[in-house]
JSON list of C-alpha atoms in Angstrom, two decimals:
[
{"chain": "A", "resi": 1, "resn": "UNK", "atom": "CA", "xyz": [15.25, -0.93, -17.61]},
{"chain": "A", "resi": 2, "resn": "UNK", "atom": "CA", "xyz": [15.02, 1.69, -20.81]},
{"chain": "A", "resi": 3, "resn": "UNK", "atom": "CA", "xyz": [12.47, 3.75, -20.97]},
{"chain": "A", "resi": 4, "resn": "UNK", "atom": "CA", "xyz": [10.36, 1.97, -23.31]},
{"chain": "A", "resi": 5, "resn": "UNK", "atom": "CA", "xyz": [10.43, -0.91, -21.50]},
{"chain": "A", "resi": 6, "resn": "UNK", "atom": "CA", "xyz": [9.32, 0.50, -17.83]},
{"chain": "A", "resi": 7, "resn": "UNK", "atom": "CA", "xyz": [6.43, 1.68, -20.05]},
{"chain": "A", "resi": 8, "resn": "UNK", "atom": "CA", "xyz": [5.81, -2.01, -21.56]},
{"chain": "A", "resi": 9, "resn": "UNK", "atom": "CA", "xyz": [6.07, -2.57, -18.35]},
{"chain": "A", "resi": 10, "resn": "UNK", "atom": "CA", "xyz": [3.07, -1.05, -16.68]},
{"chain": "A", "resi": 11, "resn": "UNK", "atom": "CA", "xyz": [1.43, -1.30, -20.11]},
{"chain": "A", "resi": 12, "resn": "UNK", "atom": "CA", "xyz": [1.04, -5.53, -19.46]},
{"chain": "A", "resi": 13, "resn": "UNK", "atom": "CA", "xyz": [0.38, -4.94, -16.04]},
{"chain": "A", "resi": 14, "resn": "UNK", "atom": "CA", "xyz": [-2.73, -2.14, -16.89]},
{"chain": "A", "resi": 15, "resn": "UNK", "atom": "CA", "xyz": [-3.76, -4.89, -19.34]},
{"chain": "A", "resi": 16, "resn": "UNK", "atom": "CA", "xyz": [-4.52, -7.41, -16.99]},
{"chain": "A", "resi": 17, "resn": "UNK", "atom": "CA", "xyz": [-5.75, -5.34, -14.12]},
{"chain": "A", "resi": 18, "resn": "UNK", "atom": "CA", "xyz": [-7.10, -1.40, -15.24]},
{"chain": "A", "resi": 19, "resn": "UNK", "atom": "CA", "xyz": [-8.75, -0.07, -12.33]},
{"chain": "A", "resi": 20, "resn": "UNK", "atom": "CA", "xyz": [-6.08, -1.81, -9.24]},
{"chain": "A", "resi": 21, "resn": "UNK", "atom": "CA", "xyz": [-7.49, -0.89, -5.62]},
{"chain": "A", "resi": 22, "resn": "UNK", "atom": "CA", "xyz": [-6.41, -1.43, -2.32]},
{"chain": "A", "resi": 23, "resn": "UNK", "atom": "CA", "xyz": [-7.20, -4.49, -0.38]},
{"chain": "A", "resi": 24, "resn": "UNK", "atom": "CA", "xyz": [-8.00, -2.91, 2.50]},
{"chain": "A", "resi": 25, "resn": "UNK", "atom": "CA", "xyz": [-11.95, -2.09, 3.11]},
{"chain": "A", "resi": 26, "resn": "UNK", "atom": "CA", "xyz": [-12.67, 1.51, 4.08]},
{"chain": "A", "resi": 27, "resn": "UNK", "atom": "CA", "xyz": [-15.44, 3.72, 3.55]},
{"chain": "A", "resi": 28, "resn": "UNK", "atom": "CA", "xyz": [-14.52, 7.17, 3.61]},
{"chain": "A", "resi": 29, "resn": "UNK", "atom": "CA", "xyz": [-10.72, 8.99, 4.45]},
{"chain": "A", "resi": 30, "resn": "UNK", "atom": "CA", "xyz": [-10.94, 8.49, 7.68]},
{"chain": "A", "resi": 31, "resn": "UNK", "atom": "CA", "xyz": [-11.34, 4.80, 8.28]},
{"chain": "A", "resi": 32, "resn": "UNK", "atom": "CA", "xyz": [-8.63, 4.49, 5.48]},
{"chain": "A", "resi": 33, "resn": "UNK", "atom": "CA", "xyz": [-6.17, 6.69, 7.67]},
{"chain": "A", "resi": 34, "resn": "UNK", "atom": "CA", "xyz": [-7.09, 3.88, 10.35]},
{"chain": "A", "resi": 35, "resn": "UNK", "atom": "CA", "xyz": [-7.19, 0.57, 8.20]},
{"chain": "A", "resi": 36, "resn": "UNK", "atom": "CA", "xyz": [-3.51, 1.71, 7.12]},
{"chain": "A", "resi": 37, "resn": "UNK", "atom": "CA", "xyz": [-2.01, 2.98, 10.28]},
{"chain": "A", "resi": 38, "resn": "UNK", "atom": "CA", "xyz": [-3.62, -0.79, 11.26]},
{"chain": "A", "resi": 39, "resn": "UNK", "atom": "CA", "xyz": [-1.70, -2.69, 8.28]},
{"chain": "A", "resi": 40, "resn": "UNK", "atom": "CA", "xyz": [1.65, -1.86, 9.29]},
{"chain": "A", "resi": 41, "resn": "UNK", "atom": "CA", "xyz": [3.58, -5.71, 10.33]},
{"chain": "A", "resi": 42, "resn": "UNK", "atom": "CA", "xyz": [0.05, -6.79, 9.29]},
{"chain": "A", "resi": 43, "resn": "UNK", "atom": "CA", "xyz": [-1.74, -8.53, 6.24]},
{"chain": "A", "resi": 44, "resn": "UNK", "atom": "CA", "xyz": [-5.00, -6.51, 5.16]},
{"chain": "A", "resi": 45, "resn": "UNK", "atom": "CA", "xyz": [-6.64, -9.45, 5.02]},
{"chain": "A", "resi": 46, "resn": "UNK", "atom": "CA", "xyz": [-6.23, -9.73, 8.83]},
{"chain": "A", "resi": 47, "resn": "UNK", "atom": "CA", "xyz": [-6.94, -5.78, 9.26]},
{"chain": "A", "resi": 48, "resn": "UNK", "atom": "CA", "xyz": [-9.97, -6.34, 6.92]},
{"chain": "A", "resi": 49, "resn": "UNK", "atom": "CA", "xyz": [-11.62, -9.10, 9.85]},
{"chain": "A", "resi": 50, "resn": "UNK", "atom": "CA", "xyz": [-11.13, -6.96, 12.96]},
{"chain": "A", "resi": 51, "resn": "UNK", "atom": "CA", "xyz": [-11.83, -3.50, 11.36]},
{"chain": "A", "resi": 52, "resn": "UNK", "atom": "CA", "xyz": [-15.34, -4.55, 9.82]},
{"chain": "A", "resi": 53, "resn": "UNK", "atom": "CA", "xyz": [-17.14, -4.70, 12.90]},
{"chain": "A", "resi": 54, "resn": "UNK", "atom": "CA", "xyz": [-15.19, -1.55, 13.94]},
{"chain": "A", "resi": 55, "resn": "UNK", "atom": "CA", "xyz": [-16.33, 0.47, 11.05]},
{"chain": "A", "resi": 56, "resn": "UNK", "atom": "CA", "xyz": [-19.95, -0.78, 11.47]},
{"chain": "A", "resi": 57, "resn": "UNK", "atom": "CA", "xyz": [-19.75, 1.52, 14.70]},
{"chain": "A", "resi": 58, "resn": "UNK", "atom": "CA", "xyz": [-16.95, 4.31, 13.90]},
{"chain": "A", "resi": 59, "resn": "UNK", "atom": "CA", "xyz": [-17.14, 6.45, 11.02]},
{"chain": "A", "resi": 60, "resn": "UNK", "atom": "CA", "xyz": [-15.52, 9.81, 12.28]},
{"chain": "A", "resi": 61, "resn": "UNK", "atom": "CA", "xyz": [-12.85, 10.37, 14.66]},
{"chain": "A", "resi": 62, "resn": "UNK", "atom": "CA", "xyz": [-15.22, 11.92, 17.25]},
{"chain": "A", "resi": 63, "resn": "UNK", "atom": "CA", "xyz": [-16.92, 8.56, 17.48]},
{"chain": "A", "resi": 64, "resn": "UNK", "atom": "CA", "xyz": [-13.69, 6.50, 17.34]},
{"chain": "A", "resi": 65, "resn": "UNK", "atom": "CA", "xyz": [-12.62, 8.91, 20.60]},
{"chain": "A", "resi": 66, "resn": "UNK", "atom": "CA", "xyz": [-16.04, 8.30, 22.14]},
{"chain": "A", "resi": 67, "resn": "UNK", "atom": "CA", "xyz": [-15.70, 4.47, 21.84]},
{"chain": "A", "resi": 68, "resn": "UNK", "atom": "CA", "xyz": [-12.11, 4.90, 23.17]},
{"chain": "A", "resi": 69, "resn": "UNK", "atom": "CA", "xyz": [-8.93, 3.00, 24.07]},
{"chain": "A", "resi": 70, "resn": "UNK", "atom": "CA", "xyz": [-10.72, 0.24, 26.35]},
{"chain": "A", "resi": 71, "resn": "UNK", "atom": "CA", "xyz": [-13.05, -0.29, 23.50]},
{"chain": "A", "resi": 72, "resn": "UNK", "atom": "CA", "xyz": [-10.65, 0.11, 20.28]},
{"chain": "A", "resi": 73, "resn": "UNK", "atom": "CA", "xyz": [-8.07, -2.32, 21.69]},
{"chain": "A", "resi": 74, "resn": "UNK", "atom": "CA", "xyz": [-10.92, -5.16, 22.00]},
{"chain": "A", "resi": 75, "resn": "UNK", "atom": "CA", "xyz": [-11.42, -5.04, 18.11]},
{"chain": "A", "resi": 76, "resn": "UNK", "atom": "CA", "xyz": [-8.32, -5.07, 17.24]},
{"chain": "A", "resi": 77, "resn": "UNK", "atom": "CA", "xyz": [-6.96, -7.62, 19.51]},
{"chain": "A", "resi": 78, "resn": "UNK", "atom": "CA", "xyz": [-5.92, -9.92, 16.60]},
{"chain": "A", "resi": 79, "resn": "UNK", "atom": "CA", "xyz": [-4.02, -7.20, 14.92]},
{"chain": "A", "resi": 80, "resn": "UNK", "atom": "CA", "xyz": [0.52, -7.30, 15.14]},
{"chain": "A", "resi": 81, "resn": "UNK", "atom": "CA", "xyz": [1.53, -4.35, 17.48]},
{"chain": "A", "resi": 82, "resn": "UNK", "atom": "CA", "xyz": [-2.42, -3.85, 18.61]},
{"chain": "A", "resi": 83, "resn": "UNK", "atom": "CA", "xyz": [-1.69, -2.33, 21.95]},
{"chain": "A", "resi": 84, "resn": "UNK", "atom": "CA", "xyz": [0.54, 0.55, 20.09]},
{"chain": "A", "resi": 85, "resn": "UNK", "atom": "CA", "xyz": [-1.59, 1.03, 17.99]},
{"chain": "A", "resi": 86, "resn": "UNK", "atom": "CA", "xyz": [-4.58, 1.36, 19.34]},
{"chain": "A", "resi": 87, "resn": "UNK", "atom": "CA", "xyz": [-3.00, 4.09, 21.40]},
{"chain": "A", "resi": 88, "resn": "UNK", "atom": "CA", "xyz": [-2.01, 6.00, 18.11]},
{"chain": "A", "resi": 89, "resn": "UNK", "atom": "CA", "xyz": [-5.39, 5.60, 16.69]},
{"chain": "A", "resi": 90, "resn": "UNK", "atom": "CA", "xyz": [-7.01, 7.08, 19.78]},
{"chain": "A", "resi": 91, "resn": "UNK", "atom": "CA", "xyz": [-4.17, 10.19, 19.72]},
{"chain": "A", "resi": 92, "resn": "UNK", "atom": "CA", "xyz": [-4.55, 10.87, 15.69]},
{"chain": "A", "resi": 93, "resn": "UNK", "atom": "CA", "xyz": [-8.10, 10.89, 16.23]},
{"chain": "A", "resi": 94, "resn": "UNK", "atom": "CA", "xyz": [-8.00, 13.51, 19.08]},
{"chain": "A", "resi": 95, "resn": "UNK", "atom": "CA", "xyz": [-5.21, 15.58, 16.72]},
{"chain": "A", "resi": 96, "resn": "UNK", "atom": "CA", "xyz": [-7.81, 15.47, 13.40]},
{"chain": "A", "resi": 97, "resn": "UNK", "atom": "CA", "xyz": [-10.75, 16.68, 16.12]},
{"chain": "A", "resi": 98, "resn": "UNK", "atom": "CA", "xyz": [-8.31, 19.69, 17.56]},
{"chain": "A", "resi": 99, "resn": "UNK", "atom": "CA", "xyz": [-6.87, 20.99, 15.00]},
{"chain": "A", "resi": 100, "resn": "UNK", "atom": "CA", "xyz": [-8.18, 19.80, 11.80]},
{"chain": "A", "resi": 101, "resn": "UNK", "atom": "CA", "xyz": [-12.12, 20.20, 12.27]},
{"chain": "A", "resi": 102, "resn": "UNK", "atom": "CA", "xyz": [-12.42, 15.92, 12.09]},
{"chain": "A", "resi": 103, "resn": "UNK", "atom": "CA", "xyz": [-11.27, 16.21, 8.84]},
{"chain": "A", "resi": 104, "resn": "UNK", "atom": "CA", "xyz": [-8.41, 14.19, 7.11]},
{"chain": "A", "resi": 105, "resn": "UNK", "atom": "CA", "xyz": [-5.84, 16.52, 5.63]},
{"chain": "A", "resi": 106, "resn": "UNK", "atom": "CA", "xyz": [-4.35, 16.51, 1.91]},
{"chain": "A", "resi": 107, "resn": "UNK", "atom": "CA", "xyz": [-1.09, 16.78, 2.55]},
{"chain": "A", "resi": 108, "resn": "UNK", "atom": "CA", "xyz": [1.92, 14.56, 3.33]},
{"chain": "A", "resi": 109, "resn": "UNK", "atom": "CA", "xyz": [2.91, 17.32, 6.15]},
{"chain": "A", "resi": 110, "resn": "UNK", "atom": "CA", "xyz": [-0.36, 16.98, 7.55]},
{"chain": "A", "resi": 111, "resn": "UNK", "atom": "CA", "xyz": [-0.80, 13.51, 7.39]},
{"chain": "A", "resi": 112, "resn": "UNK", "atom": "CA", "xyz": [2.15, 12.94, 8.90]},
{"chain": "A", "resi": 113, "resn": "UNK", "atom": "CA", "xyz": [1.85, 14.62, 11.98]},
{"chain": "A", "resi": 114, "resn": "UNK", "atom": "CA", "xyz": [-0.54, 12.20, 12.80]},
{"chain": "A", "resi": 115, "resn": "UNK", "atom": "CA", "xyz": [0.46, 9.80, 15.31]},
{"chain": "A", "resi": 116, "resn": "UNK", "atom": "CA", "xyz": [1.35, 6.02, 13.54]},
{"chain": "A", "resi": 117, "resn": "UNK", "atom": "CA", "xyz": [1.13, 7.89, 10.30]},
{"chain": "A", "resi": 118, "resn": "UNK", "atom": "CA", "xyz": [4.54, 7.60, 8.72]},
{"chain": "A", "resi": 119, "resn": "UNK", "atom": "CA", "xyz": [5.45, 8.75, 4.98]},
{"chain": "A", "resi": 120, "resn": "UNK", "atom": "CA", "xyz": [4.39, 5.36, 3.57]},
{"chain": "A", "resi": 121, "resn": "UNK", "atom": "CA", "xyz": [0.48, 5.48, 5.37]},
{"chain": "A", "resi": 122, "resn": "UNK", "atom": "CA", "xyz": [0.40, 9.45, 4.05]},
{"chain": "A", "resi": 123, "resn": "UNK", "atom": "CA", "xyz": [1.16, 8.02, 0.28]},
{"chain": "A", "resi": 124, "resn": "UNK", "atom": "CA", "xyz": [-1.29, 5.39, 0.53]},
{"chain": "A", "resi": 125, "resn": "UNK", "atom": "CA", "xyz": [-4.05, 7.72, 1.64]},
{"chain": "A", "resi": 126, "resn": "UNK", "atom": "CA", "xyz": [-3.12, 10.76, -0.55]},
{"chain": "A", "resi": 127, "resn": "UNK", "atom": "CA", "xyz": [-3.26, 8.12, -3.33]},
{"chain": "A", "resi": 128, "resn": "UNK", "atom": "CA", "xyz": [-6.35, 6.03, -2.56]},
{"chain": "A", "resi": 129, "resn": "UNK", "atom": "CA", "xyz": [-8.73, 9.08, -1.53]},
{"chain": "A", "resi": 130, "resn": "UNK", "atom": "CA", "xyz": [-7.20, 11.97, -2.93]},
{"chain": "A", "resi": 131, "resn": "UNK", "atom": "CA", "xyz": [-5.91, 10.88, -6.18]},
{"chain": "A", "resi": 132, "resn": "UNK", "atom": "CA", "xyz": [-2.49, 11.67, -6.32]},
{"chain": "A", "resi": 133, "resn": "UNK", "atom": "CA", "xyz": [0.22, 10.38, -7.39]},
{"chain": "A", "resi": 134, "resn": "UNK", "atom": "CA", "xyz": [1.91, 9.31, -5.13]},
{"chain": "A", "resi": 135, "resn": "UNK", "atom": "CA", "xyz": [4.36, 5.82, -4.41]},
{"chain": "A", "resi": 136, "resn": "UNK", "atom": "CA", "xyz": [4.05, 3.84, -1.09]},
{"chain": "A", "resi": 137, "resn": "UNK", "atom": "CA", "xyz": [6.61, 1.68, -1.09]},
{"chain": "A", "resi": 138, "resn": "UNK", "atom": "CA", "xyz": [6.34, -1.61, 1.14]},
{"chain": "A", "resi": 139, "resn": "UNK", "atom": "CA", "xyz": [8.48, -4.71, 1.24]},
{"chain": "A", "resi": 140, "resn": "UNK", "atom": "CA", "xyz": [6.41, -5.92, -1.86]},
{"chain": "A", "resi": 141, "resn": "UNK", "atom": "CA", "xyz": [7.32, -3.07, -4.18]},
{"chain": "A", "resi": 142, "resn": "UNK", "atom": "CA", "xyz": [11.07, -3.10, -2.95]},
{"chain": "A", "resi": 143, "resn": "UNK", "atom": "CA", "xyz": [11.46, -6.19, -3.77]},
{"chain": "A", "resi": 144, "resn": "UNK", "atom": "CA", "xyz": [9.94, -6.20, -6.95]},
{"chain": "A", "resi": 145, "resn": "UNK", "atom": "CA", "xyz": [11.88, -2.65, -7.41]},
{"chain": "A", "resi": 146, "resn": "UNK", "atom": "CA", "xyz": [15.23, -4.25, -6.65]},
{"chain": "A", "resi": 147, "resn": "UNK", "atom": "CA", "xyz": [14.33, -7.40, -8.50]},
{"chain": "A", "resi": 148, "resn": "UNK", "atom": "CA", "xyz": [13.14, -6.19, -12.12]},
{"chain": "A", "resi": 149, "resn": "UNK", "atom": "CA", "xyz": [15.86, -3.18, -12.18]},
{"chain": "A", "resi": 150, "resn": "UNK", "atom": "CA", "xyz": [12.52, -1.07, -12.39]},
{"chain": "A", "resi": 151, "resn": "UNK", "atom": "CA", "xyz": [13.89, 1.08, -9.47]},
{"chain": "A", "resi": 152, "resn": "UNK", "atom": "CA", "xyz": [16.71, -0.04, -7.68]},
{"chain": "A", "resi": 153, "resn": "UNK", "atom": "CA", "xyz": [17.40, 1.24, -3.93]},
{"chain": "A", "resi": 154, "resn": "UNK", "atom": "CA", "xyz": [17.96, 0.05, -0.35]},
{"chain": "A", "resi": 155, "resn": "UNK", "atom": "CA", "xyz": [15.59, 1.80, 1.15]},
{"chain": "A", "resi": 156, "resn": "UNK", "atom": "CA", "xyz": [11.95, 2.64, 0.62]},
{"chain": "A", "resi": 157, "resn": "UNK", "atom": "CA", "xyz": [12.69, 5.93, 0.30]},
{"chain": "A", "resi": 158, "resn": "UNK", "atom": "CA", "xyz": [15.60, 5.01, -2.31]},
{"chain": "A", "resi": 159, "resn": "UNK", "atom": "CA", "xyz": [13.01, 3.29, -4.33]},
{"chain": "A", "resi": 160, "resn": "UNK", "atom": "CA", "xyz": [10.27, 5.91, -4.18]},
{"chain": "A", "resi": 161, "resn": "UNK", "atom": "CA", "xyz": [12.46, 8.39, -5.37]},
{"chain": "A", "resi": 162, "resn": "UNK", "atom": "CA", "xyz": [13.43, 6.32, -8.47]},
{"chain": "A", "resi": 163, "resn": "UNK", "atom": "CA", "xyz": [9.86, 5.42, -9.24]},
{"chain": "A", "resi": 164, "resn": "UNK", "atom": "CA", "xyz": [9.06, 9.56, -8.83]},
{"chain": "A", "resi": 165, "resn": "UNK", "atom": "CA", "xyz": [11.18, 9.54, -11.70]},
{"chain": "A", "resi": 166, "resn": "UNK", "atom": "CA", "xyz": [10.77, 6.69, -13.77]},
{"chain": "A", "resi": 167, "resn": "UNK", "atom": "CA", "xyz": [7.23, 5.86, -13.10]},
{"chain": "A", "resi": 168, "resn": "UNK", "atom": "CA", "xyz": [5.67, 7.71, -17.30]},
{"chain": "A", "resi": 169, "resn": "UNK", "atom": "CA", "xyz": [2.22, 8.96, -17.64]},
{"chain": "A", "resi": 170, "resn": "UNK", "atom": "CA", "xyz": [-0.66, 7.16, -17.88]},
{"chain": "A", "resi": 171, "resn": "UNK", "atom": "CA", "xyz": [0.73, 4.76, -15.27]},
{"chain": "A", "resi": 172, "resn": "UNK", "atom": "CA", "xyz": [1.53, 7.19, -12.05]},
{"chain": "A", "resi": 173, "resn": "UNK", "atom": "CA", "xyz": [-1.91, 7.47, -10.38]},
{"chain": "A", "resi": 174, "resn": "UNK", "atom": "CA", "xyz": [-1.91, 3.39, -10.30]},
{"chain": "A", "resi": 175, "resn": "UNK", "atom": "CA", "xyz": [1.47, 1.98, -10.32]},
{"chain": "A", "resi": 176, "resn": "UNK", "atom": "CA", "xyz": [1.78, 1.41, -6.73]},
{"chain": "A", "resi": 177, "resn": "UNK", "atom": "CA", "xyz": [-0.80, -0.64, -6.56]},
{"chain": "A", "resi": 178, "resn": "UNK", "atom": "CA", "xyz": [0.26, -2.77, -9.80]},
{"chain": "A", "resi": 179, "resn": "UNK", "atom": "CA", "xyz": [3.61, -2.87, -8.24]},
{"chain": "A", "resi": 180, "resn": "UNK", "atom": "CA", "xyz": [1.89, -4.25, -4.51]},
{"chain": "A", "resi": 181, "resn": "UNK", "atom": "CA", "xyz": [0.08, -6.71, -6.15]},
{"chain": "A", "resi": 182, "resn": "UNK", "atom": "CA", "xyz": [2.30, -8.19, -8.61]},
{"chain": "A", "resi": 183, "resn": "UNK", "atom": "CA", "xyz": [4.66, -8.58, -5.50]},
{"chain": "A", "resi": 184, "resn": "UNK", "atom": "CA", "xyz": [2.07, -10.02, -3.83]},
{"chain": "A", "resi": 185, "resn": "UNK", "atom": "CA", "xyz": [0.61, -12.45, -6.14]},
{"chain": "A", "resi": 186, "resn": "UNK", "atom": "CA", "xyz": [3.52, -13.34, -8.22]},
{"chain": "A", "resi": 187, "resn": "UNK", "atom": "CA", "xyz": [6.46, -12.07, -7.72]},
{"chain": "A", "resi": 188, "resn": "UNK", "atom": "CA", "xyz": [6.54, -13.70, -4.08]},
{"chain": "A", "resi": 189, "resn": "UNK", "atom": "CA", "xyz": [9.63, -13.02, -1.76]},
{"chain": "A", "resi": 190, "resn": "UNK", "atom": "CA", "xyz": [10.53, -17.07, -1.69]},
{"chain": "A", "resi": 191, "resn": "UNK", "atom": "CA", "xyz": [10.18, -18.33, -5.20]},
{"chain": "A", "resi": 192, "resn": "UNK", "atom": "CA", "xyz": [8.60, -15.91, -7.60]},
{"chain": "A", "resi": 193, "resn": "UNK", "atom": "CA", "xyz": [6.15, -17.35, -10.04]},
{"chain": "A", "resi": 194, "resn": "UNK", "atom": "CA", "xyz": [8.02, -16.03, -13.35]},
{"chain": "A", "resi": 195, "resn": "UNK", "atom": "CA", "xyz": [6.52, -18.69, -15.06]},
{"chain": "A", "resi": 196, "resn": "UNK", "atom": "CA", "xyz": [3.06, -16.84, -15.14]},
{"chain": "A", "resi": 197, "resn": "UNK", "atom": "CA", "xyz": [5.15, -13.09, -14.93]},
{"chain": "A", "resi": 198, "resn": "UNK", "atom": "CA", "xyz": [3.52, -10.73, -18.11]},
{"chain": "A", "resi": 199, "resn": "UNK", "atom": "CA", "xyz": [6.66, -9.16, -17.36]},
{"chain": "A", "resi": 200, "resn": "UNK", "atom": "CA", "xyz": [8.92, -11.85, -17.29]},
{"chain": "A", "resi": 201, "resn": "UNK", "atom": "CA", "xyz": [10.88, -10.66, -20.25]},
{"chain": "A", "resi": 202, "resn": "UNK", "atom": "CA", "xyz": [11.37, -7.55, -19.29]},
{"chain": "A", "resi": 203, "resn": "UNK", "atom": "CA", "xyz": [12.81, -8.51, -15.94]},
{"chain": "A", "resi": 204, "resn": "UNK", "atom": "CA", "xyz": [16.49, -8.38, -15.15]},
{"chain": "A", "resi": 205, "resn": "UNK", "atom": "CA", "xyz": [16.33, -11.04, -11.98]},
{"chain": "A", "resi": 206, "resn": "UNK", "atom": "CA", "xyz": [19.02, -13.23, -12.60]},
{"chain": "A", "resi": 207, "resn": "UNK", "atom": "CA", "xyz": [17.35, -16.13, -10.93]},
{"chain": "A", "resi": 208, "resn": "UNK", "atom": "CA", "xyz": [13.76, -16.61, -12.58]},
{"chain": "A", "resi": 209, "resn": "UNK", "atom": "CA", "xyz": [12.15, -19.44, -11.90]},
{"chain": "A", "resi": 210, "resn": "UNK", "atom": "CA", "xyz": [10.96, -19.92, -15.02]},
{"chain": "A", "resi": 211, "resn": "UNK", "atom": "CA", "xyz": [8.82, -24.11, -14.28]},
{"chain": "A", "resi": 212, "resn": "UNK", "atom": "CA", "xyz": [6.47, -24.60, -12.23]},
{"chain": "A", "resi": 213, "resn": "UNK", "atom": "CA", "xyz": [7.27, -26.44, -9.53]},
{"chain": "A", "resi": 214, "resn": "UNK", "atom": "CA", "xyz": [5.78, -29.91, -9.02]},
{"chain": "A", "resi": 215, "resn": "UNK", "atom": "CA", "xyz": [2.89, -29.93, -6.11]},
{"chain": "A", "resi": 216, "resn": "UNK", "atom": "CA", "xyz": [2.57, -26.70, -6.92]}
]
């Protein structure tokens, strides 16, 4: 993609959705750090069921550590992976009470010295609470990434990189969530629904599906 068109390109998709969030339900930095490090091999919509009645009760990481392991794994028995990470839960909670005052950190160094929290968790949260821009890359945006010839790479980190330096102004403080949920919602890893894309033109995907298909 030129230039001008990466910025038609998250022009159409600020159009149709200005103020993008998250899926995932959180109320302060915290339980986002947790509803994240949760998500990973998971759908938020399946994080969002066990971690409501979990957030009822845990706010801070002092009470998540006083409700510990035994209790923690019980909520989030329906979660991918919940044994693992339950345990990393419990250990970045006891890290943010020794050394960080129960306080999430700002930056990616920090964040990532947290147990379970890997580069993509630290962009989500330095993005969601903190307001920077920054680019978590999933399998939704690599795919739409690779797809579109928006930012082409094998790897997440590939892909951030490229979108570091693609990604124009006003567009940086959202466009990983534009990027998530146009993956998600239409540009779908089976059949991509280009016939309802805004950016369908703009797209270099050699294989658009461009009909509907019937039953659908």
């Amino acid at each position: 993609m030129t230039k001008d068109q990466i910025f038609e390109f998250f022009r159409r998709l600020a159009e149709d959705n200005p103020e993008p969030e998250t899926e995932l339900e959180y109320g302060n930095a915290y339980q986002l750090v947790v509803a994240v490090a949760l998500s990973a091999q998971a759908t938020d919509v399946g994080v969002n069921k066990a971690t409501r009645a979990l957030f009822a009760k845990v706010e801070t990481p002092e009470q998540m550590l006083d409700l510990g392991l035994e209790g923690l794994t019980e909520h989030i028995r329906t979660i991918g992976l919940f044994n693992s990470k339950a345990k990393n839960v419990i250990a970045l909670s006891q890290l943010l009470v020794d050394e960080y005052g129960g306080e999430v950190p700002e930056t990616r160094g920090d964040l990532v010295r947290l147990p379970g929290v890997g580069r993509k968790t630290a962009n989500v949260v330095l993005n969601c609470w903190f307001k920077q821009e920054t680019f978590a890359v999933d399998t939704h945006i690599l795919r739409v990434g690779n797809r579109t010839g928006l930012a082409k790479g094998k790897t997440p980190e590939a892909v951030e990189e490229k979108l570091e330096k693609r990604v124009p102004q006003p567009f940086r403080l959202h466009a990983h969530h534009w990027l998530i949920l146009h993956g998600r919602y239409v540009c779908k890893a089976r059949t991509p629904e280009c016939w309802r894309c805004p950016v369908v033109d703009l797209c270099s995907y050699r294989k658009k599906v461009l009909e509907k298909p019937k039953g659908r």
